[in-house]
Amino acid sequence: MIDTIRRLLQEHGRLHTPVEHLSDSDDLYSAGLTPFAAIRTMLALEEAFDVEFPVSMLRRQSFASITAIRDCVSKLAPSAERRAA
């Protein structure tokens, strides 16, 4: 799952820092993630993992780090981690 999230961030996140230089807990907004790029990334995540982010998860904290994104996707589709492996 982490590899898929990293790939999608690379493709849609428009980060100033290359994804491969970020730890799973690094602040993505400090790395250059904008609200618009977070939305693009969210849409890509929804397609990749066949999930839909509810309004309650549409907040800055949900996309603050790779770990935060993983936790959100895991809550939405507990089997997503097995599918993405």
PDB file of C-alpha atoms in Angstrom:
ATOM      1  CA  MET A   1       0.000   0.000   0.000  1.00  0.00           C
ATOM      2  CA  ILE A   2       2.799   2.420   0.915  1.00  0.00           C
ATOM      3  CA  ASP A   3       4.442   1.921  -2.481  1.00  0.00           C
ATOM      4  CA  THR A   4       1.184   2.756  -4.255  1.00  0.00           C
ATOM      5  CA  ILE A   5       0.659   5.858  -2.107  1.00  0.00           C
ATOM      6  CA  ARG A   6       4.217   6.998  -2.827  1.00  0.00           C
ATOM      7  CA  ARG A   7       3.725   6.455  -6.572  1.00  0.00           C
ATOM      8  CA  LEU A   8       0.476   8.419  -6.572  1.00  0.00           C
ATOM      9  CA  LEU A   9       2.074  11.246  -4.594  1.00  0.00           C
ATOM     10  CA  GLN A  10       4.902  11.325  -7.131  1.00  0.00           C
ATOM     11  CA  GLU A  11       2.400  11.509  -9.994  1.00  0.00           C
ATOM     12  CA  HIS A  12      -0.175  13.892  -8.483  1.00  0.00           C
ATOM     13  CA  GLY A  13       1.301  15.564  -5.399  1.00  0.00           C
ATOM     14  CA  ARG A  14       3.501  18.139  -7.136  1.00  0.00           C
ATOM     15  CA  LEU A  15       5.891  17.995  -4.203  1.00  0.00           C
ATOM     16  CA  HIS A  16       9.052  20.119  -4.048  1.00  0.00           C
ATOM     17  CA  THR A  17      10.836  17.247  -2.308  1.00  0.00           C
ATOM     18  CA  PRO A  18      11.122  13.956  -4.230  1.00  0.00           C
ATOM     19  CA  VAL A  19       8.938  11.282  -2.658  1.00  0.00           C
ATOM     20  CA  GLU A  20      11.895   8.910  -2.353  1.00  0.00           C
ATOM     21  CA  HIS A  21      13.561  11.408   0.014  1.00  0.00           C
ATOM     22  CA  LEU A  22      10.575  11.517   2.374  1.00  0.00           C
ATOM     23  CA  SER A  23       9.971   9.267   5.338  1.00  0.00           C
ATOM     24  CA  ASP A  24       6.480   7.917   5.893  1.00  0.00           C
ATOM     25  CA  SER A  25       5.981  10.421   8.718  1.00  0.00           C
ATOM     26  CA  ASP A  26       7.343  13.568   7.000  1.00  0.00           C
ATOM     27  CA  ASP A  27       4.944  16.511   6.647  1.00  0.00           C
ATOM     28  CA  LEU A  28       3.746  16.462   3.041  1.00  0.00           C
ATOM     29  CA  TYR A  29       2.608  20.079   3.206  1.00  0.00           C
ATOM     30  CA  SER A  30       6.138  21.123   4.173  1.00  0.00           C
ATOM     31  CA  ALA A  31       7.322  19.080   1.188  1.00  0.00           C
ATOM     32  CA  GLY A  32       5.141  21.185  -1.115  1.00  0.00           C
ATOM     33  CA  LEU A  33       1.718  19.518  -1.132  1.00  0.00           C
ATOM     34  CA  THR A  34      -0.956  22.119  -1.888  1.00  0.00           C
ATOM     35  CA  PRO A  35      -4.693  21.754  -1.235  1.00  0.00           C
ATOM     36  CA  PHE A  36      -5.267  21.339  -4.983  1.00  0.00           C
ATOM     37  CA  ALA A  37      -2.590  18.641  -5.247  1.00  0.00           C
ATOM     38  CA  ALA A  38      -4.076  16.914  -2.183  1.00  0.00           C
ATOM     39  CA  ILE A  39      -7.420  16.719  -3.999  1.00  0.00           C
ATOM     40  CA  ARG A  40      -5.765  15.327  -7.136  1.00  0.00           C
ATOM     41  CA  THR A  41      -3.965  12.765  -4.987  1.00  0.00           C
ATOM     42  CA  MET A  42      -7.184  11.875  -3.158  1.00  0.00           C
ATOM     43  CA  LEU A  43      -8.971  11.214  -6.454  1.00  0.00           C
ATOM     44  CA  ALA A  44      -6.106   8.995  -7.605  1.00  0.00           C
ATOM     45  CA  LEU A  45      -6.201   7.124  -4.283  1.00  0.00           C
ATOM     46  CA  GLU A  46      -9.941   6.583  -4.609  1.00  0.00           C
ATOM     47  CA  GLU A  47      -9.455   5.066  -8.046  1.00  0.00           C
ATOM     48  CA  ALA A  48      -6.428   2.956  -7.104  1.00  0.00           C
ATOM     49  CA  PHE A  49      -7.966   1.490  -3.960  1.00  0.00           C
ATOM     50  CA  ASP A  50     -11.642   1.561  -5.015  1.00  0.00           C
ATOM     51  CA  VAL A  51     -12.651   3.687  -2.030  1.00  0.00           C
ATOM     52  CA  GLU A  52     -14.425   7.001  -1.503  1.00  0.00           C
ATOM     53  CA  PHE A  53     -13.200   9.498   1.059  1.00  0.00           C
ATOM     54  CA  PRO A  54     -16.113  10.715   3.203  1.00  0.00           C
ATOM     55  CA  VAL A  55     -16.454  14.399   4.031  1.00  0.00           C
ATOM     56  CA  SER A  56     -15.199  13.670   7.557  1.00  0.00           C
ATOM     57  CA  MET A  57     -11.795  12.687   6.122  1.00  0.00           C
ATOM     58  CA  LEU A  58     -11.482  15.714   3.834  1.00  0.00           C
ATOM     59  CA  ARG A  59      -9.182  17.616   6.124  1.00  0.00           C
ATOM     60  CA  ARG A  60      -5.554  18.596   6.160  1.00  0.00           C
ATOM     61  CA  GLN A  61      -4.603  15.968   8.755  1.00  0.00           C
ATOM     62  CA  SER A  62      -5.757  13.130   6.479  1.00  0.00           C
ATOM     63  CA  PHE A  63      -3.073  14.028   3.935  1.00  0.00           C
ATOM     64  CA  ALA A  64      -0.374  15.345   6.272  1.00  0.00           C
ATOM     65  CA  SER A  65       1.921  12.333   5.799  1.00  0.00           C
ATOM     66  CA  ILE A  66       2.169   9.056   3.972  1.00  0.00           C
ATOM     67  CA  THR A  67       1.282   7.308   7.224  1.00  0.00           C
ATOM     68  CA  ALA A  68      -1.847   9.455   7.626  1.00  0.00           C
ATOM     69  CA  ILE A  69      -2.940   8.632   4.085  1.00  0.00           C
ATOM     70  CA  ARG A  70      -2.315   4.921   4.675  1.00  0.00           C
ATOM     71  CA  ASP A  71      -4.362   5.028   7.872  1.00  0.00           C
ATOM     72  CA  CYS A  72      -7.290   6.690   6.077  1.00  0.00           C
ATOM     73  CA  VAL A  73      -7.265   4.237   3.188  1.00  0.00           C
ATOM     74  CA  SER A  74      -6.990   1.315   5.623  1.00  0.00           C
ATOM     75  CA  LYS A  75     -10.086   2.532   7.482  1.00  0.00           C
ATOM     76  CA  LEU A  76     -12.028   2.875   4.240  1.00  0.00           C
ATOM     77  CA  ALA A  77     -11.034  -0.498   2.828  1.00  0.00           C
ATOM     78  CA  PRO A  78      -9.282  -2.824   5.256  1.00  0.00           C
ATOM     79  CA  SER A  79      -8.556  -5.215   2.391  1.00  0.00           C
ATOM     80  CA  ALA A  80      -6.887  -2.462   0.310  1.00  0.00           C
ATOM     81  CA  GLU A  81      -3.488  -3.243   1.790  1.00  0.00           C
ATOM     82  CA  ARG A  82      -3.693  -6.803   0.523  1.00  0.00           C
ATOM     83  CA  ARG A  83      -4.908  -5.686  -2.940  1.00  0.00           C
ATOM     84  CA  ALA A  84      -2.120  -3.113  -3.335  1.00  0.00           C
ATOM     85  CA  ALA A  85       0.650  -5.512  -2.316  1.00  0.00           C
TER      86      ALA A  85
END
